[in-house]
Amino acid sequence: MTAPYTNIYKTALEPTRRVDLAIIGGGCAGLSLARELAARQTLDSVVILEPRLQYQDDRSWCFWSTPHHALAHLVSHTWSSWMFGKQGEQSKTRGCTNNPYQYIRSADFYRDCLDRISECPSIELKLGFTVTTINRQNDAWHIETGQGSFLAKQVIDTRPPSPNQLSQANLYQCFLGAEIQFDHGIHTNLSAVELMTDMRMLEGEFCFTYVLPLAQDRLLIELTLFATRPYSAEDLAEDFHQLLVERGLAQSTIIRTEYGNLPMGLPTSQNEHPRAGIGGGALRPSSGYGFMRIQRWAALCAEQYCKQGNVLAQTASGFWLQKMDQLFLSVIQRQPTLAPILFDKLLGQPQTERFIRFMNDRANLLDYLYIVVSLPKTPFIQALISNFLRRHV
Ligand SMILES: Cc1cc2nc3c(=O)[nH]c(=O)nc-3n(C[C@H](O)[C@H](O)[C@H](O)COP(=O)(O)OP(=O)(O)OC[C@H]3O[C@@H](n4cnc5c(N)ncnc54)[C@H](O)[C@@H]3O)c2cc1C
């Protein structure tokens, strides 16, 4: 997907160039920021440096919608309820008509970003550029790539976390999934997403199934672990195949696959330059959701850049949310077998608006209290005591 855009270039060796802003990485965060800058018709020279040569439909972005969000035109599916449940039990359903669960295909998002960027001549997307170093040199950032170097007044780094940073995550959300087409339509409930069904333990790790019904004869199905170590796609392949067999889908056509290894509870990086996206701590520690957080950061960052000329690093969660997420993660880390019970309670909140506000980082104090009260207390008190002792003894 690189269409005939005039300001999108593929690898070409360049002499050192001076630019106003360098965006390192043209994935979700980098393109989101560029898109917001293009919407504001920035006149500053901006380069986005991205190693890939072509964008693929490589991920599905889902979230609970808020009214009139800026990407509503890209939503290709909407569900008004979610299903959840432990393995061997009947799945339960909760409704979310006011804040439906929505799906944006990455292919649509990338295309929309490239279209917007191409309308702003001062922004260049440079494909095939891999950044190797970023150093401060007098009044500018010196950025080295295999294809030449750049001197930028401002830089924002959206590269994925380094292996060292990644190794410090509390847990890893590892998943392998596929968009599948069946030969004939089956009676799927098209209005309900399977958010966390078949919740169980798999070789000592918490595991569940995630299903997005896309049509009578098409769905996206994923096997997900909240794991103590990263699992590769190969590690998950056999169990994923087993899931397809159990669901009677093993003979269906696989349209595309997707894999993720998302850090949950990543410590903030100690870089000299500002960071955003996953490497900047964009993912919600307890859920791995980050798409809408990245969109909010991109809009704020573009606004600040256009008004004041400097970029904004990805912002961490608010104090209470951070504390709750950390505690939640440490309970799962200490007692993974409790995870199916905890998520069953969390997703089963009768007051679904409170749960959605909590998931969308918009919870108020009452929502927090309501959620805390709904969860079993003993494991949280034990984790609090153990965290306190680890820090102070
Ligand atoms: C398969 C998948 C599904 C997901 N689904 C959801 C979801 O449903 N909802 C949700 O909220 N979140 C979801 N996420 C989490 C998160 O929203 C995405 O991972 C999102 O893409 C993160 O954006 P990012 O910009 O930090 O990383 P990326 O989109 O991965 O972008 C990082 C970019 O940096 C580039 N890069 C790497 N090395 C260099 C280098 N040396 N120099 C320059 N550039 C470099 C990469 O090529 C890449 O383009 C999902 C993640 C995955 C992997």
CSV table of C-alpha atoms and ligand atoms in Angstrom, one decimal:
chain,number,residue,atom,x,y,z
A,1,MET,CA,0.0,0.0,0.0
A,2,THR,CA,2.2,2.9,-1.2
A,3,ALA,CA,0.0,4.3,-4.0
A,4,PRO,CA,1.2,7.3,-6.1
A,5,TYR,CA,1.9,9.7,-3.2
A,6,THR,CA,4.3,12.5,-4.1
A,7,ASN,CA,5.7,13.1,-0.6
A,8,ILE,CA,6.3,9.4,0.2
A,9,TYR,CA,9.7,8.1,-0.7
A,10,LYS,CA,11.3,4.8,-0.6
A,11,THR,CA,15.0,4.2,0.3
A,12,ALA,CA,17.4,6.6,-1.4
A,13,LEU,CA,20.8,7.6,0.0
A,14,GLU,CA,20.7,11.2,1.1
A,15,PRO,CA,23.2,13.9,2.2
A,16,THR,CA,22.6,15.2,5.8
A,17,ARG,CA,19.4,17.1,6.0
A,18,ARG,CA,18.1,19.6,8.4
A,19,VAL,CA,14.4,19.3,9.4
A,20,ASP,CA,12.2,20.8,12.0
A,21,LEU,CA,10.8,17.6,13.3
A,22,ALA,CA,11.8,13.9,12.9
A,23,ILE,CA,9.3,11.3,13.8
A,24,ILE,CA,11.1,8.0,14.3
A,25,GLY,CA,8.9,5.1,13.3
A,26,GLY,CA,5.9,5.3,11.0
A,27,GLY,CA,3.6,2.7,12.7
A,28,CYS,CA,0.5,3.6,14.7
A,29,ALA,CA,2.0,6.3,16.9
A,30,GLY,CA,4.2,7.9,14.2
A,31,LEU,CA,1.5,8.0,11.5
A,32,SER,CA,-1.1,9.2,14.0
A,33,LEU,CA,1.1,12.2,14.9
A,34,ALA,CA,1.8,12.9,11.3
A,35,ARG,CA,-1.9,12.7,10.5
A,36,GLU,CA,-2.7,15.2,13.2
A,37,LEU,CA,0.1,17.6,12.0
A,38,ALA,CA,-1.2,17.3,8.4
A,39,ALA,CA,-4.8,18.1,9.7
A,40,ARG,CA,-3.3,21.3,11.1
A,41,GLN,CA,-1.5,22.0,7.8
A,42,THR,CA,1.9,22.4,9.5
A,43,LEU,CA,4.4,24.4,7.4
A,44,ASP,CA,7.4,23.0,9.4
A,45,SER,CA,9.5,20.4,7.7
A,46,VAL,CA,8.6,17.0,9.1
A,47,VAL,CA,10.2,13.6,8.2
A,48,ILE,CA,8.9,10.2,9.3
A,49,LEU,CA,11.6,7.5,9.2
A,50,GLU,CA,10.2,4.0,8.8
A,51,PRO,CA,12.0,0.8,7.9
A,52,ARG,CA,9.2,-1.0,6.2
A,53,LEU,CA,8.7,-0.5,2.5
A,54,GLN,CA,5.0,-1.3,2.4
A,55,TYR,CA,2.1,-1.3,4.8
A,56,GLN,CA,0.1,-4.5,5.2
A,57,ASP,CA,-3.2,-5.3,6.9
A,58,ASP,CA,-1.2,-6.6,9.9
A,59,ARG,CA,-3.4,-5.9,12.9
A,60,SER,CA,-7.0,-5.2,14.0
A,61,TRP,CA,-7.5,-2.3,16.4
A,62,CYS,CA,-10.5,-2.5,18.7
A,63,PHE,CA,-11.8,-0.3,21.5
A,64,TRP,CA,-14.9,0.9,23.2
A,65,SER,CA,-16.1,3.9,21.3
A,66,THR,CA,-16.7,7.3,22.7
A,67,PRO,CA,-19.3,9.5,21.0
A,68,HIS,CA,-18.1,11.3,17.8
A,69,HIS,CA,-14.5,10.1,17.9
A,70,ALA,CA,-12.2,11.4,15.1
A,71,LEU,CA,-11.7,8.0,13.5
A,72,ALA,CA,-15.4,7.0,13.3
A,73,HIS,CA,-15.2,7.1,9.5
A,74,LEU,CA,-12.7,4.2,9.6
A,75,VAL,CA,-14.7,1.8,11.8
A,76,SER,CA,-15.6,-1.2,9.8
A,77,HIS,CA,-17.4,-3.2,12.5
A,78,THR,CA,-19.4,-2.4,15.7
A,79,TRP,CA,-20.6,-4.8,18.3
A,80,SER,CA,-23.2,-3.9,20.9
A,81,SER,CA,-22.3,-6.6,23.5
A,82,TRP,CA,-19.4,-8.7,24.7
A,83,MET,CA,-19.2,-12.3,25.9
A,84,PHE,CA,-16.9,-13.7,28.5
A,85,GLY,CA,-16.5,-16.8,30.7
A,86,LYS,CA,-14.4,-19.5,32.1
A,87,GLN,CA,-13.8,-22.7,30.2
A,88,GLY,CA,-16.5,-25.3,30.7
A,89,GLU,CA,-19.0,-22.7,31.8
A,90,GLN,CA,-21.8,-21.1,29.7
A,91,SER,CA,-20.5,-17.8,28.4
A,92,LYS,CA,-22.1,-14.6,29.8
A,93,THR,CA,-23.0,-11.5,27.9
A,94,ARG,CA,-23.0,-7.8,28.8
A,95,GLY,CA,-24.4,-5.0,26.6
A,96,CYS,CA,-22.5,-1.9,25.5
A,97,THR,CA,-25.0,-0.1,23.2
A,98,ASN,CA,-24.0,3.3,24.4
A,99,ASN,CA,-20.3,2.7,23.9
A,100,PRO,CA,-20.2,-0.1,21.3
A,101,TYR,CA,-17.0,-2.1,20.8
A,102,GLN,CA,-15.5,-1.0,17.5
A,103,TYR,CA,-13.0,-2.3,15.0
A,104,ILE,CA,-10.6,-0.5,12.6
A,105,ARG,CA,-8.6,-2.5,10.1
A,106,SER,CA,-5.0,-1.4,10.1
A,107,ALA,CA,-5.1,-1.4,6.3
A,108,ASP,CA,-7.8,1.3,6.4
A,109,PHE,CA,-6.0,3.3,9.1
A,110,TYR,CA,-2.6,3.2,7.2
A,111,ARG,CA,-4.3,4.3,4.0
A,112,ASP,CA,-6.2,7.1,5.7
A,113,CYS,CA,-2.9,8.4,7.3
A,114,LEU,CA,-1.0,8.2,4.0
A,115,ASP,CA,-3.8,10.1,2.2
A,116,ARG,CA,-3.8,12.8,4.9
A,117,ILE,CA,0.0,13.1,4.9
A,118,SER,CA,0.1,13.4,1.1
A,119,GLU,CA,-2.1,16.5,1.4
A,120,CYS,CA,0.5,18.3,3.4
A,121,PRO,CA,3.6,18.9,1.3
A,122,SER,CA,5.9,19.8,4.3
A,123,ILE,CA,5.6,16.2,5.7
A,124,GLU,CA,7.6,13.4,4.1
A,125,LEU,CA,7.3,9.8,4.9
A,126,LYS,CA,10.6,8.0,4.2
A,127,LEU,CA,10.1,4.3,3.8
A,128,GLY,CA,13.1,1.9,4.0
A,129,PHE,CA,14.8,4.1,6.6
A,130,THR,CA,16.0,2.3,9.8
A,131,VAL,CA,17.3,4.6,12.5
A,132,THR,CA,20.4,3.4,14.2
A,133,THR,CA,21.3,6.2,16.6
A,134,ILE,CA,19.8,9.5,18.0
A,135,ASN,CA,22.2,11.9,19.7
A,136,ARG,CA,22.0,15.4,20.9
A,137,GLN,CA,24.5,17.7,19.0
A,138,ASN,CA,24.5,21.4,20.0
A,139,ASP,CA,21.1,22.7,19.1
A,140,ALA,CA,19.8,19.7,17.2
A,141,TRP,CA,19.2,15.9,17.3
A,142,HIS,CA,21.5,14.0,15.1
A,143,ILE,CA,19.7,11.0,13.7
A,144,GLU,CA,21.7,8.3,11.9
A,145,THR,CA,20.0,5.9,9.4
A,146,GLY,CA,21.5,3.4,7.0
A,147,GLN,CA,20.5,5.7,4.2
A,148,GLY,CA,21.9,9.0,5.5
A,149,SER,CA,21.6,11.3,8.5
A,150,PHE,CA,19.2,14.0,9.7
A,151,LEU,CA,19.6,17.0,12.0
A,152,ALA,CA,16.3,17.7,13.6
A,153,LYS,CA,15.3,20.6,15.9
A,154,GLN,CA,12.7,18.2,17.5
A,155,VAL,CA,12.5,14.5,17.6
A,156,ILE,CA,9.9,12.0,18.8
A,157,ASP,CA,10.9,8.3,19.0
A,158,THR,CA,8.0,5.8,18.4
A,159,ARG,CA,10.2,2.7,17.9
A,160,PRO,CA,9.2,-0.4,19.7
A,161,PRO,CA,10.8,-1.1,23.1
A,162,SER,CA,14.4,-2.3,23.1
A,163,PRO,CA,14.9,-5.9,24.1
A,164,ASN,CA,16.3,-4.7,27.4
A,165,GLN,CA,13.2,-2.5,28.2
A,166,LEU,CA,10.9,-5.4,27.0
A,167,SER,CA,12.6,-7.9,29.4
A,168,GLN,CA,11.5,-5.7,32.3
A,169,ALA,CA,7.7,-6.0,31.6
A,170,ASN,CA,5.6,-7.6,34.3
A,171,LEU,CA,3.8,-9.9,31.9
A,172,TYR,CA,3.4,-10.4,28.1
A,173,GLN,CA,0.2,-10.5,26.2
A,174,CYS,CA,1.0,-13.0,23.5
A,175,PHE,CA,-1.5,-13.8,20.9
A,176,LEU,CA,-1.8,-15.6,17.6
A,177,GLY,CA,-4.9,-15.2,15.5
A,178,ALA,CA,-6.4,-15.4,12.0
A,179,GLU,CA,-9.1,-13.9,9.9
A,180,ILE,CA,-11.0,-16.9,8.7
A,181,GLN,CA,-13.6,-17.4,5.9
A,182,PHE,CA,-15.9,-20.5,6.0
A,183,ASP,CA,-17.3,-22.2,3.0
A,184,HIS,CA,-20.9,-21.6,4.1
A,185,GLY,CA,-22.5,-19.2,6.5
A,186,ILE,CA,-22.9,-20.3,10.1
A,187,HIS,CA,-25.3,-18.9,12.7
A,188,THR,CA,-22.9,-16.6,14.6
A,189,ASN,CA,-24.2,-13.9,16.9
A,190,LEU,CA,-22.9,-11.0,14.9
A,191,SER,CA,-23.7,-8.4,17.5
A,192,ALA,CA,-21.5,-9.9,20.3
A,193,VAL,CA,-17.7,-10.0,20.4
A,194,GLU,CA,-16.1,-12.8,22.4
A,195,LEU,CA,-13.8,-10.7,24.5
A,196,MET,CA,-12.5,-13.3,26.9
A,197,THR,CA,-14.1,-16.7,26.5
A,198,ASP,CA,-12.7,-20.2,27.4
A,199,MET,CA,-10.7,-18.5,30.2
A,200,ARG,CA,-8.4,-21.2,31.5
A,201,MET,CA,-4.8,-22.1,32.4
A,202,LEU,CA,-2.6,-23.4,29.7
A,203,GLU,CA,0.8,-24.9,30.7
A,204,GLY,CA,0.8,-22.5,33.8
A,205,GLU,CA,-0.2,-19.4,31.8
A,206,PHE,CA,-3.6,-17.6,31.8
A,207,CYS,CA,-5.2,-18.2,28.4
A,208,PHE,CA,-8.4,-17.2,26.7
A,209,THR,CA,-10.1,-16.9,23.3
A,210,TYR,CA,-10.9,-13.7,21.5
A,211,VAL,CA,-13.4,-13.7,18.6
A,212,LEU,CA,-14.6,-10.8,16.4
A,213,PRO,CA,-17.5,-12.0,14.2
A,214,LEU,CA,-17.2,-10.1,11.0
A,215,ALA,CA,-19.9,-11.7,8.8
A,216,GLN,CA,-22.0,-14.8,8.8
A,217,ASP,CA,-19.1,-16.6,7.1
A,218,ARG,CA,-16.0,-14.7,8.4
A,219,LEU,CA,-14.4,-14.0,11.8
A,220,LEU,CA,-11.2,-13.1,13.5
A,221,ILE,CA,-10.2,-15.6,16.1
A,222,GLU,CA,-7.2,-15.4,18.5
A,223,LEU,CA,-5.6,-17.5,21.2
A,224,THR,CA,-4.2,-15.1,23.9
A,225,LEU,CA,-1.9,-15.7,26.8
A,226,PHE,CA,-1.1,-13.3,29.7
A,227,ALA,CA,2.2,-14.9,30.1
A,228,THR,CA,5.3,-14.7,32.3
A,229,ARG,CA,7.6,-14.8,29.3
A,230,PRO,CA,7.3,-13.9,25.6
A,231,TYR,CA,5.9,-16.6,23.4
A,232,SER,CA,6.7,-16.6,19.6
A,233,ALA,CA,4.1,-17.2,17.0
A,234,GLU,CA,5.7,-20.7,16.5
A,235,ASP,CA,5.3,-21.4,20.2
A,236,LEU,CA,1.5,-20.7,19.9
A,237,ALA,CA,0.9,-22.4,16.6
A,238,GLU,CA,-0.1,-25.8,17.9
A,239,ASP,CA,-2.5,-24.5,20.5
A,240,PHE,CA,-4.0,-22.1,18.0
A,241,HIS,CA,-4.6,-25.0,15.6
A,242,GLN,CA,-6.2,-27.0,18.4
A,243,LEU,CA,-8.5,-24.0,19.1
A,244,LEU,CA,-9.5,-24.0,15.4
A,245,VAL,CA,-10.2,-27.8,15.6
A,246,GLU,CA,-12.3,-27.4,18.8
A,247,ARG,CA,-14.4,-24.6,17.1
A,248,GLY,CA,-14.8,-26.7,13.9
A,249,LEU,CA,-12.8,-24.1,11.9
A,250,ALA,CA,-9.7,-26.2,11.0
A,251,GLN,CA,-10.8,-26.6,7.4
A,252,SER,CA,-11.7,-23.0,6.7
A,253,THR,CA,-9.7,-20.6,4.6
A,254,ILE,CA,-7.2,-18.3,6.4
A,255,ILE,CA,-7.3,-14.9,4.9
A,256,ARG,CA,-4.5,-13.4,7.1
A,257,THR,CA,-2.9,-14.0,10.4
A,258,GLU,CA,-1.8,-11.7,13.2
A,259,TYR,CA,0.6,-12.1,16.1
A,260,GLY,CA,1.4,-9.9,19.0
A,261,ASN,CA,3.8,-9.9,22.0
A,262,LEU,CA,2.7,-6.9,24.0
A,263,PRO,CA,4.5,-5.8,27.2
A,264,MET,CA,2.1,-5.4,30.1
A,265,GLY,CA,3.5,-3.1,32.8
A,266,LEU,CA,6.5,-1.7,31.0
A,267,PRO,CA,8.8,0.5,33.1
A,268,THR,CA,9.3,4.0,31.6
A,269,SER,CA,12.4,4.2,29.5
A,270,GLN,CA,15.3,6.5,30.5
A,271,ASN,CA,15.9,8.1,27.1
A,272,GLU,CA,17.3,11.6,26.6
A,273,HIS,CA,14.8,12.1,23.8
A,274,PRO,CA,11.0,12.0,24.0
A,275,ARG,CA,9.2,8.7,23.3
A,276,ALA,CA,5.7,7.7,22.3
A,277,GLY,CA,3.8,4.6,21.3
A,278,ILE,CA,4.4,1.3,23.1
A,279,GLY,CA,8.1,2.2,23.8
A,280,GLY,CA,6.8,5.4,25.5
A,281,GLY,CA,4.4,3.4,27.8
A,282,ALA,CA,1.2,3.8,25.6
A,283,LEU,CA,-0.3,0.4,26.5
A,284,ARG,CA,-2.6,0.0,29.4
A,285,PRO,CA,-0.7,-2.3,31.7
A,286,SER,CA,-3.6,-4.5,32.7
A,287,SER,CA,-5.2,-4.9,29.3
A,288,GLY,CA,-2.7,-4.2,26.5
A,289,TYR,CA,-5.1,-1.7,24.9
A,290,GLY,CA,-3.3,1.3,23.5
A,291,PHE,CA,-4.8,2.4,20.2
A,292,MET,CA,-7.0,5.1,21.6
A,293,ARG,CA,-4.4,6.3,24.1
A,294,ILE,CA,-2.0,6.8,21.1
A,295,GLN,CA,-4.7,8.8,19.3
A,296,ARG,CA,-5.2,11.0,22.3
A,297,TRP,CA,-1.5,11.5,22.7
A,298,ALA,CA,-1.1,12.3,18.9
A,299,ALA,CA,-3.8,15.0,19.0
A,300,LEU,CA,-2.3,16.6,22.1
A,301,CYS,CA,1.3,16.4,20.8
A,302,ALA,CA,0.3,18.0,17.4
A,303,GLU,CA,-1.6,20.7,19.2
A,304,GLN,CA,1.4,21.5,21.5
A,305,TYR,CA,3.9,21.3,18.6
A,306,CYS,CA,1.9,23.7,16.4
A,307,LYS,CA,1.4,26.2,19.3
A,308,GLN,CA,4.7,26.0,21.1
A,309,GLY,CA,7.1,24.3,18.7
A,310,ASN,CA,8.0,21.4,21.0
A,311,VAL,CA,6.8,17.8,21.1
A,312,LEU,CA,5.0,16.0,24.0
A,313,ALA,CA,6.2,12.5,25.2
A,314,GLN,CA,3.5,9.8,25.6
A,315,THR,CA,1.8,10.5,28.9
A,316,ALA,CA,1.5,7.7,31.5
A,317,SER,CA,-1.8,6.8,33.1
A,318,GLY,CA,-3.2,8.9,35.9
A,319,PHE,CA,-2.0,8.1,39.5
A,320,TRP,CA,-5.0,5.9,40.6
A,321,LEU,CA,-5.2,4.0,37.3
A,322,GLN,CA,-1.5,3.3,37.4
A,323,LYS,CA,-1.7,2.0,41.0
A,324,MET,CA,-4.7,-0.1,40.3
A,325,ASP,CA,-3.2,-1.6,37.1
A,326,GLN,CA,0.1,-2.3,38.9
A,327,LEU,CA,-1.7,-4.1,41.7
A,328,PHE,CA,-3.9,-6.0,39.3
A,329,LEU,CA,-0.8,-7.2,37.4
A,330,SER,CA,1.1,-8.2,40.5
A,331,VAL,CA,-1.9,-10.3,41.7
A,332,ILE,CA,-1.9,-12.1,38.3
A,333,GLN,CA,1.9,-12.5,38.4
A,334,ARG,CA,1.8,-13.9,41.9
A,335,GLN,CA,-1.3,-16.1,41.5
A,336,PRO,CA,-2.0,-16.7,37.7
A,337,THR,CA,-4.6,-19.3,38.5
A,338,LEU,CA,-6.8,-16.5,39.9
A,339,ALA,CA,-6.8,-14.7,36.6
A,340,PRO,CA,-10.0,-16.4,35.2
A,341,ILE,CA,-11.9,-15.6,38.4
A,342,LEU,CA,-10.7,-11.9,38.4
A,343,PHE,CA,-11.5,-11.3,34.8
A,344,ASP,CA,-14.8,-13.0,35.1
A,345,LYS,CA,-15.7,-10.6,37.9
A,346,LEU,CA,-14.2,-7.6,36.1
A,347,LEU,CA,-16.0,-8.2,32.8
A,348,GLY,CA,-19.2,-9.2,34.5
A,349,GLN,CA,-19.8,-5.9,36.2
A,350,PRO,CA,-23.6,-5.3,36.1
A,351,GLN,CA,-23.0,-1.5,35.6
A,352,THR,CA,-21.2,-1.8,32.3
A,353,GLU,CA,-20.8,2.0,31.9
A,354,ARG,CA,-18.5,1.9,34.9
A,355,PHE,CA,-16.4,-0.9,33.4
A,356,ILE,CA,-16.2,0.9,30.0
A,357,ARG,CA,-15.1,4.1,31.6
A,358,PHE,CA,-12.5,2.2,33.5
A,359,MET,CA,-11.2,0.5,30.3
A,360,ASN,CA,-11.3,3.9,28.5
A,361,ASP,CA,-9.2,5.6,31.2
A,362,ARG,CA,-12.2,7.8,32.1
A,363,ALA,CA,-13.1,6.3,35.4
A,364,ASN,CA,-14.1,8.5,38.3
A,365,LEU,CA,-13.5,7.7,42.0
A,366,LEU,CA,-16.9,6.0,42.3
A,367,ASP,CA,-16.1,3.8,39.3
A,368,TYR,CA,-12.8,2.8,40.9
A,369,LEU,CA,-14.5,2.0,44.2
A,370,TYR,CA,-17.2,0.0,42.5
A,371,ILE,CA,-14.6,-2.1,40.7
A,372,VAL,CA,-12.5,-2.6,43.8
A,373,VAL,CA,-15.5,-3.8,45.8
A,374,SER,CA,-16.5,-6.3,43.0
A,375,LEU,CA,-13.2,-8.1,43.2
A,376,PRO,CA,-12.1,-10.6,45.8
A,377,LYS,CA,-10.1,-8.7,48.5
A,378,THR,CA,-7.6,-11.3,49.9
A,379,PRO,CA,-5.3,-11.6,46.9
A,380,PHE,CA,-5.1,-7.8,46.5
A,381,ILE,CA,-4.3,-7.4,50.2
A,382,GLN,CA,-1.6,-10.1,50.0
A,383,ALA,CA,-0.1,-8.4,46.9
A,384,LEU,CA,-0.1,-5.0,48.6
A,385,ILE,CA,1.7,-6.5,51.7
A,386,SER,CA,4.2,-8.4,49.5
A,387,ASN,CA,4.9,-5.3,47.3
A,388,PHE,CA,5.4,-3.2,50.5
A,389,LEU,CA,7.8,-5.7,52.1
A,390,ARG,CA,9.8,-6.0,48.8
A,391,ARG,CA,10.3,-2.3,48.7
A,392,HIS,CA,10.9,-1.6,52.4
A,393,VAL,CA,12.6,-4.7,53.9
B,1,LIG,C1,-1.5,-7.6,16.2
B,1,LIG,C2,-1.8,-6.5,17.2
B,1,LIG,C3,-3.2,-6.2,17.5
B,1,LIG,C4,-3.4,-5.2,18.4
B,1,LIG,N1,-4.7,-4.9,18.6
B,1,LIG,C5,-5.0,-3.9,19.5
B,1,LIG,C6,-6.4,-3.5,19.7
B,1,LIG,O1,-7.3,-4.2,19.3
B,1,LIG,N2,-6.6,-2.4,20.5
B,1,LIG,C7,-5.6,-1.7,21.1
B,1,LIG,O2,-5.9,-0.7,21.7
B,1,LIG,N3,-4.3,-2.0,20.9
B,1,LIG,C8,-4.0,-3.1,20.1
B,1,LIG,N4,-2.7,-3.4,19.8
B,1,LIG,C9,-1.6,-2.7,20.6
B,1,LIG,C10,-1.2,-1.3,20.0
B,1,LIG,O3,-2.3,-0.5,19.7
B,1,LIG,C11,-0.4,-1.5,18.7
B,1,LIG,O4,0.7,-2.4,18.9
B,1,LIG,C12,0.1,-0.3,18.0
B,1,LIG,O5,0.5,-0.6,16.7
B,1,LIG,C13,1.2,0.4,18.8
B,1,LIG,O6,1.7,1.5,18.1
B,1,LIG,P1,3.2,1.9,18.1
B,1,LIG,O7,3.4,3.0,17.1
B,1,LIG,O8,3.8,2.0,19.4
B,1,LIG,O9,4.0,0.6,17.4
B,1,LIG,P2,4.0,0.2,15.9
B,1,LIG,O10,2.7,0.4,15.3
B,1,LIG,O11,4.5,-1.2,15.9
B,1,LIG,O12,5.0,1.2,15.3
B,1,LIG,C14,6.4,1.2,15.6
B,1,LIG,C15,7.1,1.5,14.3
B,1,LIG,O13,8.5,1.7,14.5
B,1,LIG,C16,9.2,1.2,13.4
B,1,LIG,N5,10.6,0.9,13.7
B,1,LIG,C17,11.1,-0.2,14.3
B,1,LIG,N6,12.5,-0.1,14.3
B,1,LIG,C18,12.8,1.1,13.8
B,1,LIG,C19,14.0,1.8,13.6
B,1,LIG,N7,15.2,1.3,13.9
B,1,LIG,N8,13.9,3.0,12.9
B,1,LIG,C20,12.8,3.6,12.6
B,1,LIG,N9,11.6,3.0,12.8
B,1,LIG,C21,11.6,1.8,13.4
B,1,LIG,C22,8.4,-0.1,13.0
B,1,LIG,O14,8.6,-0.5,11.7
B,1,LIG,C23,7.0,0.4,13.2
B,1,LIG,O15,6.4,0.9,12.1
B,1,LIG,C24,-2.4,-4.4,19.0
B,1,LIG,C25,-1.1,-4.8,18.7
B,1,LIG,C26,-0.8,-5.8,17.8
B,1,LIG,C27,0.7,-6.2,17.5
